[in-house]
Amino acid sequence: MPPGAVLWTRTAPEGDVGRVLPDGCMDLLLLRGELVVAGPDTRAHLVAGAPGERIIGLRFAPGTGPSVLGVPADELRDLRLPLARVWPEPAARRLAERVAEAERPSRALARGAAWAAGRTTADPLPGAVLRLLRAGAPVAGVAHEVGLSERQLRRRCHAAFGYGAKTLARVLRMRRALALAGEGLPPVRIAALAGYADQAHLSREIRALAGTSLRALLAERGGPGTRRGPETWGERGVWDGWDALGEPNR
């Protein structure tokens, strides 16, 4: 399996609408028998499914999807496209056939992605940018550390993550805020620890990226302190009902 990738599955309960939040990741999905690529999101993406409908996905770590899928992330931003529109049609068809015939489709999905990842050389820049932004470095400081101008950094980030370093920093800060909210901290404390100017700034940013308020997000997830899965409030944006499969990372 590509380094840092996570297999997950979701079975839709009756009347469910899942909210997938921006996280800098891309996914390869098995959805209604079709392989679909989910590009990086700049806003919340609502997912509705028929009761009992099952989705299997392979989520690529931030910045790694383009090396597997062979297309810059910004070309897929906020899109959901059939794999056959991203890969050459014969390659997409072969993987779809293998997944359809497999006893464990998730394994076939991971092996196909691992094969694609093995044909390219991973770019170390996205990992360096992520580490610096998560540590709180400003965009100008990140550019200096990786030896690029801010314009060059923006172009490279668009290709790797789907958007520039400033937007990525906002997304990562939101993920930190949600992790703190999951621990039951009050909003004023969350704002201070996550790096917002104040509670009002936190509220504006959550609404802009998540499409709703922090209070509403907490209500959707069962209230402060609720942790229904290993990544409910984690960096990869796997929400309630989206559970890790526990497949071996190989």
XYZ file of N, CA and C in Angstrom, residues 6 24 34 39 54 63 71 89-91 100 124 141 158 161-162 165-166 169 188 191 200 214 231 240 242 248 250:
84
model
N -4.524 4.964 3.920
C -5.419 4.294 4.864
C -6.626 3.742 4.107
N -6.649 18.018 2.762
C -5.456 17.921 1.935
C -5.256 16.561 1.298
N -18.243 1.235 -9.142
C -17.374 2.022 -10.016
C -16.208 2.590 -9.219
N -11.111 14.218 -5.441
C -10.031 15.190 -5.357
C -10.010 15.910 -4.027
N -22.553 0.405 0.771
C -21.191 0.338 1.291
C -20.218 0.975 0.313
N -0.682 15.222 -0.037
C 0.428 15.473 -0.940
C 0.930 14.266 -1.701
N -1.691 12.741 -11.810
C -2.301 13.997 -12.246
C -2.134 15.014 -11.121
N -7.682 4.547 -20.005
C -8.861 3.679 -19.875
C -8.509 2.200 -19.688
N -7.528 1.623 -20.408
C -7.213 0.205 -20.198
C -6.729 -0.097 -18.778
N -5.900 0.788 -18.219
C -5.400 0.573 -16.865
C -6.531 0.674 -15.848
N -13.429 -6.038 -8.827
C -14.740 -6.704 -8.910
C -14.626 -8.204 -8.676
N 9.724 14.652 -2.076
C 9.854 14.911 -0.634
C 9.288 16.258 -0.196
N 8.104 31.627 5.884
C 9.116 30.805 6.534
C 9.233 29.431 5.908
N -0.056 23.721 -5.111
C -1.248 23.482 -5.926
C -1.172 22.100 -6.576
N -1.167 19.403 -3.288
C -2.290 19.376 -2.342
C -3.614 19.841 -2.951
N -3.558 20.513 -4.083
C -4.775 21.022 -4.700
C -5.012 22.492 -4.447
N -0.207 27.046 -0.091
C 0.198 26.801 1.298
C -0.688 27.549 2.288
N -1.183 28.735 1.928
C -2.044 29.478 2.852
C -3.349 28.737 3.107
N -2.617 25.693 5.193
C -2.442 26.058 6.602
C -3.795 26.249 7.291
N -13.170 29.091 23.309
C -12.158 30.113 23.538
C -10.786 29.478 23.725
N -9.566 28.127 20.259
C -9.046 29.204 19.413
C -7.608 29.540 19.785
N -14.048 34.451 17.621
C -14.798 34.855 16.427
C -14.084 34.399 15.157
N -19.189 25.256 14.601
C -18.532 24.259 15.448
C -19.546 23.565 16.333
N -10.263 7.797 13.936
C -9.920 9.045 13.275
C -11.108 9.991 13.205
N -17.563 9.845 11.737
C -18.417 8.784 12.259
C -19.010 7.985 11.118
N -17.277 6.138 9.168
C -16.202 5.880 8.218
C -15.085 5.225 9.013
N -3.333 -4.557 6.651
C -1.914 -4.376 6.847
C -1.351 -3.330 5.895
N 0.900 -2.788 3.714
C 1.880 -3.375 2.798
C 1.221 -3.671 1.459
